[in-house]
Tab-separated table of C-alpha atoms in Angstrom:
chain	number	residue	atom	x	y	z
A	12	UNK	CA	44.167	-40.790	46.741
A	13	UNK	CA	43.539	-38.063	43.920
A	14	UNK	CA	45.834	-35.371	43.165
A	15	UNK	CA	43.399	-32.874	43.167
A	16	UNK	CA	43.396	-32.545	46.818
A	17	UNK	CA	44.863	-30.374	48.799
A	18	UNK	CA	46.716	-31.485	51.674
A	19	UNK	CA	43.912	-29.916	53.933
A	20	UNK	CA	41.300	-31.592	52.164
A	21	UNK	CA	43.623	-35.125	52.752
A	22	UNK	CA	43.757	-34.410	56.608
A	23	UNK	CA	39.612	-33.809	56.662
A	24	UNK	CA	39.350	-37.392	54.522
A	25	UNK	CA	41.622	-39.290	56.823
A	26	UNK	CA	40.479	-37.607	59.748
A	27	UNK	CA	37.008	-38.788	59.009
A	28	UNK	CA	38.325	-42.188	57.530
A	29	UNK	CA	39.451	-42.717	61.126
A	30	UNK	CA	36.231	-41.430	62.887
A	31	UNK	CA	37.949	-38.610	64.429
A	32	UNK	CA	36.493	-35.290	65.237
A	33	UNK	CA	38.274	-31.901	64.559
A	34	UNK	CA	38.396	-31.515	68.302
A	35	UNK	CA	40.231	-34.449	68.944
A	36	UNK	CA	42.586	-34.260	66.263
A	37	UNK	CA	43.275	-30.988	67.081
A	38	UNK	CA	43.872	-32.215	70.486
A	39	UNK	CA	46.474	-34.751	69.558
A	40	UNK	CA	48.535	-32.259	67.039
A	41	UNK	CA	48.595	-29.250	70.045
A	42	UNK	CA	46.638	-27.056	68.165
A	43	UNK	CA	43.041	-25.708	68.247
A	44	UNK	CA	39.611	-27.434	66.319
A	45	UNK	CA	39.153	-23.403	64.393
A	46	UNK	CA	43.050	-23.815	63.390
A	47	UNK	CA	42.134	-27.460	62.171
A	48	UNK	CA	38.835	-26.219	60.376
A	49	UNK	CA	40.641	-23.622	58.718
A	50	UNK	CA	43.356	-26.282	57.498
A	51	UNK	CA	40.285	-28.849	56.137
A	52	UNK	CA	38.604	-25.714	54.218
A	53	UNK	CA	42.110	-24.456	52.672
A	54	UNK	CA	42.138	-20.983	54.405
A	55	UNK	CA	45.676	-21.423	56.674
A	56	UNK	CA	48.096	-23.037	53.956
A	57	UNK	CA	49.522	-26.109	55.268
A	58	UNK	CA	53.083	-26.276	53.953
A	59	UNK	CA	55.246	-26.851	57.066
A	60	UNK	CA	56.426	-30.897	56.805
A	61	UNK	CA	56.568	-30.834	60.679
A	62	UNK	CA	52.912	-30.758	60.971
A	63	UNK	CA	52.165	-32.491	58.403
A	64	UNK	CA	54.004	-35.474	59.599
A	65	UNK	CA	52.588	-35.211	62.892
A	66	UNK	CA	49.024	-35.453	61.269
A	67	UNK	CA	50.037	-38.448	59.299
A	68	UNK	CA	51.898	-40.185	62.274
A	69	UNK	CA	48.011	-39.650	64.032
A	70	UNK	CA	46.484	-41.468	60.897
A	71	UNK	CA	48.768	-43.983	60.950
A	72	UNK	CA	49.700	-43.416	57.401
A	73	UNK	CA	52.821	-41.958	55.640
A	74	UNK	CA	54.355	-38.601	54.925
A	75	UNK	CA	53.337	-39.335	50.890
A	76	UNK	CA	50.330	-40.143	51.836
A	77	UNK	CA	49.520	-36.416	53.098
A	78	UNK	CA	51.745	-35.280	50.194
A	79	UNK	CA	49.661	-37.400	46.840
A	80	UNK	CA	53.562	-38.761	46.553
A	81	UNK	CA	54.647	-40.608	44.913
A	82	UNK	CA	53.054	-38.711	42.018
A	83	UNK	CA	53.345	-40.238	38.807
A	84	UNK	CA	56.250	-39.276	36.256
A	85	UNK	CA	55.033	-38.042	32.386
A	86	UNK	CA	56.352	-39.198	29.494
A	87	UNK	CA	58.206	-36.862	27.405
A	88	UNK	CA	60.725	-36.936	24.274
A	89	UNK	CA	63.323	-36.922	27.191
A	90	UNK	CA	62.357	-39.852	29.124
A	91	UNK	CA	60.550	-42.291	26.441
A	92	UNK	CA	57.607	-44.321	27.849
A	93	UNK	CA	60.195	-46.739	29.923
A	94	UNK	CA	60.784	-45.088	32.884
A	95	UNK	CA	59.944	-46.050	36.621
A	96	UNK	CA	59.136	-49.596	36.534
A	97	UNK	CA	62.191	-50.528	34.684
A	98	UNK	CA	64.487	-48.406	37.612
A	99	UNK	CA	62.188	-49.900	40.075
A	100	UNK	CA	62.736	-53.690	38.616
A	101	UNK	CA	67.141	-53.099	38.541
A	102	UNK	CA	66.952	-51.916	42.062
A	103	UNK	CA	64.838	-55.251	43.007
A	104	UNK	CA	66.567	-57.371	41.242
A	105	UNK	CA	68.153	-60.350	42.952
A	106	UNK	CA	70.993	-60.688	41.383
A	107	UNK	CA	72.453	-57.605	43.065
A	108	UNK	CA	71.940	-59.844	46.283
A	109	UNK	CA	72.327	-63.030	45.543
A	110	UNK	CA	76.131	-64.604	44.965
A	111	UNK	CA	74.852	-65.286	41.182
A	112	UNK	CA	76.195	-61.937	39.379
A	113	UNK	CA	74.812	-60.022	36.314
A	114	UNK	CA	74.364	-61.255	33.390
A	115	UNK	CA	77.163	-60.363	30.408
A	116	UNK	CA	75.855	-61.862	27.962
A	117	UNK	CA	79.170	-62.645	27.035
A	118	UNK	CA	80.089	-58.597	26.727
A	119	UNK	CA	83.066	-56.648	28.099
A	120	UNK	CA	82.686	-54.564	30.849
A	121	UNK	CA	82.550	-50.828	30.160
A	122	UNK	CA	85.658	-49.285	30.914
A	123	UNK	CA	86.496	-46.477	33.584
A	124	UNK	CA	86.577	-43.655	31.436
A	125	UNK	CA	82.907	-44.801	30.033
A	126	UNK	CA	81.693	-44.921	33.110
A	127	UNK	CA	83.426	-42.004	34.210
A	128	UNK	CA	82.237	-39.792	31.333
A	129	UNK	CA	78.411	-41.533	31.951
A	130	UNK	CA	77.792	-41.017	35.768
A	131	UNK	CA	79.039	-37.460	34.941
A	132	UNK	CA	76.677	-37.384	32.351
A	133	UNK	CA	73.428	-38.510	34.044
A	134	UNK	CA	74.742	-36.309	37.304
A	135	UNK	CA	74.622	-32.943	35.380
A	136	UNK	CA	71.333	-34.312	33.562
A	137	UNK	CA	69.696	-34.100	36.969
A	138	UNK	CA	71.052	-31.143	37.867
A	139	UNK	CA	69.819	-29.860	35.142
A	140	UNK	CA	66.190	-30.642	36.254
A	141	UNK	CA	66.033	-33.699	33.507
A	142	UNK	CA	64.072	-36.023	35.675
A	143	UNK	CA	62.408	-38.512	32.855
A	144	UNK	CA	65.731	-38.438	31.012
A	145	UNK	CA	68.052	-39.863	33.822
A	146	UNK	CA	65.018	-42.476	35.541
A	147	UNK	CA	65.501	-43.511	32.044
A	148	UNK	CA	68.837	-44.044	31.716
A	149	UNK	CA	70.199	-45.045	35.249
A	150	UNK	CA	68.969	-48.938	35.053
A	151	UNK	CA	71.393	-49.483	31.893
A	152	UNK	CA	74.015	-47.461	34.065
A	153	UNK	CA	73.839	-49.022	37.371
A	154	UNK	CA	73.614	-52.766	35.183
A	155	UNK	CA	77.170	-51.450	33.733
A	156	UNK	CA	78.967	-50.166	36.912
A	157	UNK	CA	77.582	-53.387	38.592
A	158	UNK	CA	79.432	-55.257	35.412
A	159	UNK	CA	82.156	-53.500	35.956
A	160	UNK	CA	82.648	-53.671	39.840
A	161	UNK	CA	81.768	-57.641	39.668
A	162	UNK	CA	84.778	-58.451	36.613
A	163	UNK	CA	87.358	-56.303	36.671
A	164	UNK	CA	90.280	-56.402	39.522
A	165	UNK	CA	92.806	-54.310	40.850
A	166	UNK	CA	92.459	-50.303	40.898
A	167	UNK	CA	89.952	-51.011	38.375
A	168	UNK	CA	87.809	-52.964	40.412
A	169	UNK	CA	88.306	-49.983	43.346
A	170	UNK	CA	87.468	-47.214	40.869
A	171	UNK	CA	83.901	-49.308	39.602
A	172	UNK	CA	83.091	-49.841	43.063
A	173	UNK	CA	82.968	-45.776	43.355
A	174	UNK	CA	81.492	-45.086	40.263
A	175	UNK	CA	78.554	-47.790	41.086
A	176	UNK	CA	78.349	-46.000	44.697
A	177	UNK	CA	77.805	-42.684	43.129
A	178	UNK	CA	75.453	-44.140	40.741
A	179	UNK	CA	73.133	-45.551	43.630
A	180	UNK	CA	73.818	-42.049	45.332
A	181	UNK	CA	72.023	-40.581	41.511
A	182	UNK	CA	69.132	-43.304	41.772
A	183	UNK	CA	68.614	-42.417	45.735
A	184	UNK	CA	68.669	-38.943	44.889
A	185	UNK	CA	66.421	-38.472	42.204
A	186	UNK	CA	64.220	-41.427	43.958
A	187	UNK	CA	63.809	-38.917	46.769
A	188	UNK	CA	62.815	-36.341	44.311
A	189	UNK	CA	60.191	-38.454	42.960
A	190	UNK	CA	58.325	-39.297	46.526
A	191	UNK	CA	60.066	-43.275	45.744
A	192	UNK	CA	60.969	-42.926	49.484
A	193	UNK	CA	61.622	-46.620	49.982
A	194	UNK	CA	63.026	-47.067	46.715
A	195	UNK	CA	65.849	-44.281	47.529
A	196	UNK	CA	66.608	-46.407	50.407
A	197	UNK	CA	67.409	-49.518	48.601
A	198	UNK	CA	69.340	-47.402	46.419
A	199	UNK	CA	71.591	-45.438	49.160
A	200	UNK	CA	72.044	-48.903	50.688
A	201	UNK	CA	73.551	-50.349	47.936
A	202	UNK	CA	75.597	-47.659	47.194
A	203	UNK	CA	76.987	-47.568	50.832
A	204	UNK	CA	77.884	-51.633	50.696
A	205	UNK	CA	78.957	-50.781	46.914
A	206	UNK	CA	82.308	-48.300	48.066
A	207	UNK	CA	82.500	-49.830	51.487
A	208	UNK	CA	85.792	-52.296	50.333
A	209	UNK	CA	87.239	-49.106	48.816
A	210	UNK	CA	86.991	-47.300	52.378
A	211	UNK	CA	86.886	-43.846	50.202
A	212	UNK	CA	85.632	-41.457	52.999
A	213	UNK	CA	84.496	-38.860	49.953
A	214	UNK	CA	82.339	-41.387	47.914
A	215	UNK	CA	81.239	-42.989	51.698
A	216	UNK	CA	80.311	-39.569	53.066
A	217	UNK	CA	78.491	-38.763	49.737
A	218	UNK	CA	76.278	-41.539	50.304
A	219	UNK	CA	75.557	-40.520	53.378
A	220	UNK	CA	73.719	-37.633	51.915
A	221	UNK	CA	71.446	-39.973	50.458
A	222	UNK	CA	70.439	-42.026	53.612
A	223	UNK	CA	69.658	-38.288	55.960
A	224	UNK	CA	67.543	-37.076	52.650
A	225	UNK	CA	65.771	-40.403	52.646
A	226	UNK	CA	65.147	-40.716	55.829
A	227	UNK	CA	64.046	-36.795	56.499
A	228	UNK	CA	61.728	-37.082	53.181
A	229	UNK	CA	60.485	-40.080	55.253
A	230	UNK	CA	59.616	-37.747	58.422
A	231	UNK	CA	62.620	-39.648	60.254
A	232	UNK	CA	64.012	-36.275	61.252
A	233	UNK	CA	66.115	-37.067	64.088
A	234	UNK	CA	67.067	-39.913	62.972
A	235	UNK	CA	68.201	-37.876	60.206
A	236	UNK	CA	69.948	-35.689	62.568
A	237	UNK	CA	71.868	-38.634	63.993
A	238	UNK	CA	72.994	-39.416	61.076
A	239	UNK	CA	74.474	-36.039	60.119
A	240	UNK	CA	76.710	-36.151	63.201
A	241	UNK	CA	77.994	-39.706	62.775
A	242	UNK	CA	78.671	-38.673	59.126
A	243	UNK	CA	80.488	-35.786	60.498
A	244	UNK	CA	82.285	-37.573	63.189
A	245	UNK	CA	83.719	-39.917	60.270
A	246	UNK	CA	84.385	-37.509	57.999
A	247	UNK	CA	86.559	-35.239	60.766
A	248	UNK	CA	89.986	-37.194	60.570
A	249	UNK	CA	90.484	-37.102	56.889
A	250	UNK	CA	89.642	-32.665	57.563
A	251	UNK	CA	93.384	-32.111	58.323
A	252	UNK	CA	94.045	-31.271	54.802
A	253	UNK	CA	90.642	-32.163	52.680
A	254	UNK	CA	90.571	-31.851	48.993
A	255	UNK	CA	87.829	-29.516	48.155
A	256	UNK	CA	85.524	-32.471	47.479
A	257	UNK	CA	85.826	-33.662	50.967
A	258	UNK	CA	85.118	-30.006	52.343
A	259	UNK	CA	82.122	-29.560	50.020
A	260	UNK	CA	80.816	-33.222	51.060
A	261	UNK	CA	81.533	-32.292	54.772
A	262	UNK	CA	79.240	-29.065	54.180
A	263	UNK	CA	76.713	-30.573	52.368
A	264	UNK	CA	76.007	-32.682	54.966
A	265	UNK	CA	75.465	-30.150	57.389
A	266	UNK	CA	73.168	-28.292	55.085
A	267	UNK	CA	70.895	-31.558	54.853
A	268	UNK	CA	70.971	-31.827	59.050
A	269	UNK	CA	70.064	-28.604	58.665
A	270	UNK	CA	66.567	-29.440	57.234
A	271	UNK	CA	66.275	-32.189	59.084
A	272	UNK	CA	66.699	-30.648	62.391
A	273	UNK	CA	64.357	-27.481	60.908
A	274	UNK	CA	61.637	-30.391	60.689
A	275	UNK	CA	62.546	-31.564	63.899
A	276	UNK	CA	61.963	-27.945	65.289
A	277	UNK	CA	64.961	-27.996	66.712
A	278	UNK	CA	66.229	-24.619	66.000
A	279	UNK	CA	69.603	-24.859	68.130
A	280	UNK	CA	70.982	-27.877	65.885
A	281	UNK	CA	69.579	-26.248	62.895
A	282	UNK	CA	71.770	-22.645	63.747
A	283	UNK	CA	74.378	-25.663	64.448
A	284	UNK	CA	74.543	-27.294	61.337
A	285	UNK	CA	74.528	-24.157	59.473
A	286	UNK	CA	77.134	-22.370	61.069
A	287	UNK	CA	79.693	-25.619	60.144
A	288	UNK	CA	78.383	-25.787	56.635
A	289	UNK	CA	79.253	-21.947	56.877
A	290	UNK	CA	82.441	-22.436	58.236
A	291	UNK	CA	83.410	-25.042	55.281
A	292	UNK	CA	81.908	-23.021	52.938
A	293	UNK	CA	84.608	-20.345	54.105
A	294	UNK	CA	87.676	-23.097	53.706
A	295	UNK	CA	86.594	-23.892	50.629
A	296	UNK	CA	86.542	-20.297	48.998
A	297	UNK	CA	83.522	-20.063	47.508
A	298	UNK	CA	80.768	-21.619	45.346
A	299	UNK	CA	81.662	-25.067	42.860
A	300	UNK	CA	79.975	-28.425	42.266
A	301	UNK	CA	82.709	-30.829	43.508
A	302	UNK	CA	81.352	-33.792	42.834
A	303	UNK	CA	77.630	-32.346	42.344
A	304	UNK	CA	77.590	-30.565	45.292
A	305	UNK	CA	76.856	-27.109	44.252
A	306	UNK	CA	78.586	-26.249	47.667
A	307	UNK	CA	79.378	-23.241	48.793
A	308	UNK	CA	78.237	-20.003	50.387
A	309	UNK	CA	75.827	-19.530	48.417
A	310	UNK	CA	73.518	-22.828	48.963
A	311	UNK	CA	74.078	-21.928	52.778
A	312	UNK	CA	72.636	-18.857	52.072
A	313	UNK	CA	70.048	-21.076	50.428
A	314	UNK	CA	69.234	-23.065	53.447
A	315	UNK	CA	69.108	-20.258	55.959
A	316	UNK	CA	65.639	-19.579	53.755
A	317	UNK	CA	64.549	-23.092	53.733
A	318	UNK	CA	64.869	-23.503	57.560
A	319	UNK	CA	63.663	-20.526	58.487
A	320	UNK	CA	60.563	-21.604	56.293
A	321	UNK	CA	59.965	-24.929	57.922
A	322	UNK	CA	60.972	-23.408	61.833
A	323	UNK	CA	57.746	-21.091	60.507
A	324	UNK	CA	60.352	-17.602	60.353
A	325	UNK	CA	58.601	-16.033	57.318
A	326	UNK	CA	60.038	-12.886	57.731
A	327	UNK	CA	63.492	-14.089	57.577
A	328	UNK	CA	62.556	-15.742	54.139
A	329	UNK	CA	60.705	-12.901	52.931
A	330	UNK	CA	63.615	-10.588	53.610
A	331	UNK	CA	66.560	-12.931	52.517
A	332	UNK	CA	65.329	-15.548	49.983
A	333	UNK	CA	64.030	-13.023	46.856
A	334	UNK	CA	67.767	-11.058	47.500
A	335	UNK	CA	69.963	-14.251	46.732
A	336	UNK	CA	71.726	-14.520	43.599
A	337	UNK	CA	71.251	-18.000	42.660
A	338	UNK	CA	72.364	-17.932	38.470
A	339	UNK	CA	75.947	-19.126	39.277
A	340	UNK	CA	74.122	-22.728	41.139
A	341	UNK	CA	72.872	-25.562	38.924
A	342	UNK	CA	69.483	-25.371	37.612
A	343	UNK	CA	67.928	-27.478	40.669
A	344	UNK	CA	69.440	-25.588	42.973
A	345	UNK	CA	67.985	-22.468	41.546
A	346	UNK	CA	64.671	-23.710	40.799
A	347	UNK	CA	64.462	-25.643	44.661
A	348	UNK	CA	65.415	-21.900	46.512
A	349	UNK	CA	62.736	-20.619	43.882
A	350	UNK	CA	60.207	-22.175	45.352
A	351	UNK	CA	60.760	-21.324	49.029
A	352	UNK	CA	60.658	-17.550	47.469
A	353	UNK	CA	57.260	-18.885	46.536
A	354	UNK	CA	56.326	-20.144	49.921
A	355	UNK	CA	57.517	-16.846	51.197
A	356	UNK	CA	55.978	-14.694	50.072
A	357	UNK	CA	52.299	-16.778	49.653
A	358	UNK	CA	52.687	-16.874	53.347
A	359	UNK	CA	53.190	-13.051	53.693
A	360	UNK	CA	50.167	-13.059	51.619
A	361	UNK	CA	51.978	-11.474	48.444
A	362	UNK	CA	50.002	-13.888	46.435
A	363	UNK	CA	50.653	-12.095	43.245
A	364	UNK	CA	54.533	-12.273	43.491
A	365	UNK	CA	54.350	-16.066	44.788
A	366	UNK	CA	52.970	-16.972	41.188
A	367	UNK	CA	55.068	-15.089	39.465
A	368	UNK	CA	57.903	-16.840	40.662
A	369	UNK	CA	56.269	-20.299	40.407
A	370	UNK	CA	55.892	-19.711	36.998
A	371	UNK	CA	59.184	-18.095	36.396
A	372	UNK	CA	60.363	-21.894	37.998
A	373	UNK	CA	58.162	-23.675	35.859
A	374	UNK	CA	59.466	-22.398	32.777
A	375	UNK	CA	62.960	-23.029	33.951
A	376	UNK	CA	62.364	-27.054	35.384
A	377	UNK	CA	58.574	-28.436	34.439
A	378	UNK	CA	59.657	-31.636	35.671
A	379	UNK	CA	60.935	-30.139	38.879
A	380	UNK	CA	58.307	-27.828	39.753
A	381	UNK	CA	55.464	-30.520	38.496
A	382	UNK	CA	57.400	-32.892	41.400
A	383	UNK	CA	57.325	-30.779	44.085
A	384	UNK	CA	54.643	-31.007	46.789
A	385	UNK	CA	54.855	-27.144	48.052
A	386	UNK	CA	54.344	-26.069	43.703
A	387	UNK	CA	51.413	-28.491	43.675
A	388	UNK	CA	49.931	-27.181	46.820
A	389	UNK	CA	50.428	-23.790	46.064
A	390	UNK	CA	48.668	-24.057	42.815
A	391	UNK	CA	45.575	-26.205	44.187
A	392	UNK	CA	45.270	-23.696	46.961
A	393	UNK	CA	44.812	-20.652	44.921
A	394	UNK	CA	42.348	-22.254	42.764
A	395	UNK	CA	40.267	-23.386	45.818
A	396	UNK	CA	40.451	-19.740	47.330
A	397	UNK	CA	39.389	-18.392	44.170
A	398	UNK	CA	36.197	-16.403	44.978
A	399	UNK	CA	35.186	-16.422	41.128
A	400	UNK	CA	36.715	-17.651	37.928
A	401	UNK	CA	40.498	-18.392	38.571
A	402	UNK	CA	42.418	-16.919	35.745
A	403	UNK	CA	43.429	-19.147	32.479
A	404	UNK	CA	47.035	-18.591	33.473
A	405	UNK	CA	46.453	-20.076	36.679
A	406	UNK	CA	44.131	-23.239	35.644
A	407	UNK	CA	47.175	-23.552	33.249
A	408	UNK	CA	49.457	-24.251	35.898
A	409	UNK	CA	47.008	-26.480	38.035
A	410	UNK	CA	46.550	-28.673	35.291
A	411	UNK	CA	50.195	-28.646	34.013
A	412	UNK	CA	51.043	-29.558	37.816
A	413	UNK	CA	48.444	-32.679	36.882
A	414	UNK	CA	46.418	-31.058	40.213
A	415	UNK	CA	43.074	-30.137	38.418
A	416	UNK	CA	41.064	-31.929	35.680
C-alpha cells in the first residue's frame, strides 16, 4: 500500500477492505467508534505499536502492513544501486544449508584479523546511521566469514565461527531496522547455529538480541519477553566474574525485554527488566560500546523514555527524554532517543518543538530518520492537520521521508 498514508488512513482502508464498521472494530480493539473515527481522520496520533498490532492482528495482516514497512531503501553514493536484493539473495542462498559449501573459487580464506578489522568496520558503519553503506557491504562479508568458518580449523575455525555469528547479528540488526522482519530472522538464526560449536555465551547471548528485536518488531511481544528471561537465565552462571562485554550483553538484553514487555503492556516486567539493566549498568561503571552495545546508564536512561512512551506515560517522557545527554552514545543511539523526544512532545501537543527535533535528527541520520515509522508518521500527520498551506520546510521533510508526492 502507498506511503503516503497515514497509519489511520491504513486502519480505515483495511477496516473497510474487510467490511467492518467503526463500531465493530472499535468493539474488538476495547475502545470506542468516536476514538476509532478520530484515528481514520488523523486527529488522535496513532503511534503506540500495542494498538497498532492489535488492529492488524483484527485484519489479519502484519505489523508492516499498518507500518508501509518494509519501505524501500534509496540509493546513495554510500550504498551504490546493489543493495537489498543482493543481501536478500546471500541470506537465501542454499549453500549456507545444504552440505555443498561456498564457493572459493580457488581463493584463500580471509584471515582473522581481516575479518576482525571488517565486522568492526561495518558494526561502527551502522552505528553510525550508514544504512545503504553496510546492506551493501554485508553479502561480500558474511560470503567471507562463511569461507572462513567452512576451511580453516583449530582456534581459527572457533574465532570465524564468532565473527560469522556477529555478522548475522549486523544483517538481523539492520534487517530489523529496515522493516525485513523475516529476513532478520533468517539472519539471527544463522548466526545462533553459526557460534553454537564455539559455546561462547557472549557472542550466543548477543544473538539473542537479535531474535527478541525480531520477534517484538514482529508484534511477538511476549514471546519476546520469554526470550529475554531464558537469555538471562543462560547468561547468569558465566555473571560470577563477567568481562564487561558479558555485563553490557546481559543489560542489553534487559533493555530490549524492556520494550517488549512495554508493548505487551505489561508494566511490572517492564519496571523489571529495567531495574536489572540498571543494576548492570551500575557493575559495569558507566557508559561504553563493548561489543556495539552502547551499554550503560545512559541507554537505560534511554529506555525509561521509550517505555514510558509505548505504556502511553507522556509525562514521564516529556519530563525526562529532552534532559538526557545523549552526545557521548553512538549516532543511532542518539538519533533513536531523538525521536521519542519527538513523540513526546507531539503528544503533549508541543508541535513546534517535535519538528524541531525531527529535523535536528534528520540532519544528523537521513537514512535513519527516513526508516523510521514514528518520523514518517509524524511528518504525514502534520501535513494532513494542516488547516492551510503546510510550510516549505515541512513538505521538505514529507517528501524527503518519501511520504508525500
Amino acid at each position: 500500500m502507498s506511503s503516503t498514508l497515514t497509519i489511520g488512513e491504513r486502519v480505515a482502508w483495511y477496516r473497510r477492505r474487510r467490511g467492518l464498521s467503526q463500531e465493530v472494530l472499535a468493539g474488538l480493539v476495547g475502545r470506542t467508534a468516536d476514538w476509532l473515527g478520530k484515528i481514520e481522520n488523523n486527529r488522535i496520533e496513532l503511534d503506540r505499536l500495542s494498538v497498532i498490532k492489535s488492529l492488524a492482528d483484527v485484519f489479519d495482516i502484519s505489523l508492516g502492513d499498518l507500518l508501509a514497512e518494509p519501505s524501500l531503501l534509496d540509493w546513495t553514493p554510500d550504498s551504490g544501486t546493489n543493495t537489498m536484493p543482493a543481501l536478500r539473495a546471500t541470506l537465501m542462498s542454499y549453500r549456507a544449508i545444504t552440505p555443498f559449501g561456498q564457493t572459493t573459487d580457488g581463493q584463500e580464506p580471509s584471515s582473522i584479523a581481516e575479518l576482525k578489522q571488517d565486522v568492526s568496520a561495518l558494526w561502527t558503519a551502522y552505528q553510525d546511521s550508514r544504512f545503504g553503506y553496510v546492506t551493501s557491504r554485508l553479502p561480500n562479508l558474511l560470503d567471507r566469514a562463511q569461507t572462513a568458518a567452512d576451511r580453516l580449523d583449530g582456534e581459527d575455525q572457533s574465532q570465524a565461527c564468532r565473527l560469522l555469528g556477529l555478522t548475522y547479528q549486523l544483517a538481523a540488526t539492520l534487517l530489523t531496522k529496515l522493516g525485513e522482519t523475516d529476513l532478520a530472522w533468517i539472519a539471527a538464526d544463522r548466526g545462533l547455529t553459526a557460534v553454537r560449536p564455539t559455546g561462547d555465551p557472549v557472542v550466543t547471548g548477543s544473538l539473542f538480541r537479535s531474535v527478541s528485536h525480531t520477534l517484538h518488531s514482529t508484534g511477538r511481544y511476549r514471546e519476546a519477553v520469554r526470550v529475554t528471561e531464558d537469555a538471562a537465565a543462560y547468561l547468569e552462571p558465566h555473571l560470577r566474574q563477567p568481562t564487561p562485554a558479558l555485563l553490557s550483553i546481559y543489560g542489553t538484553l534487559f533493555l530490549s525485554g524492556s520494550m517488549a514487555a512495554a508493548r505487551a503492556s505489561d508494566p511490572g516486567t517492564t519496571r523489571t527488566f529495567l531495574a536489572a539493566a540498571a543494576e548492570a549498568a551500575a557493575r559495569l561503571g558507566g557508559d561504553a560500546n563493548h561489543l556495539w552495545t552502547a551499554f550503560g546508564p545512559t541507554n537505560v536512561a534511554i529506555h525509561r523514555v521509550a517505555t514510558a512512551a509505548e505504556l502511553g506515560d507522556v509525562q514521564v517522557a516529556v519530563d525526562l527524554g529532552p534532559r538526557l545527554d545523549t552526545t557521548g552514545l553512538p549516532l543511532e543511539r542518539q538519533v533513536r532517543h531523538a525521536l521519542e523526544v519527538a513523540r513526546a512532545y507531539n503528544s503533549w501537543n508541543r508541535t513546534d518543538e517535535a519538528q524541531a527535533v525531527l529535523l535536528d535528527a534528520e540532519q544528523l541520520a537521513p537514512e535513519q530518520v527516513r526508516h523510521h515509522f514514528l518520523s514518517r508518521q509524524l511528518a504525514l500527520t502534520w501535513i494532513r492537520r494542516q488547516r492551510g498551506k503546510p510550510s516549505t520546510e515541512l513538505v521538505g521533510l514529507a517528501r524527503r521521508l518519501n511520504v508525500l508526492d
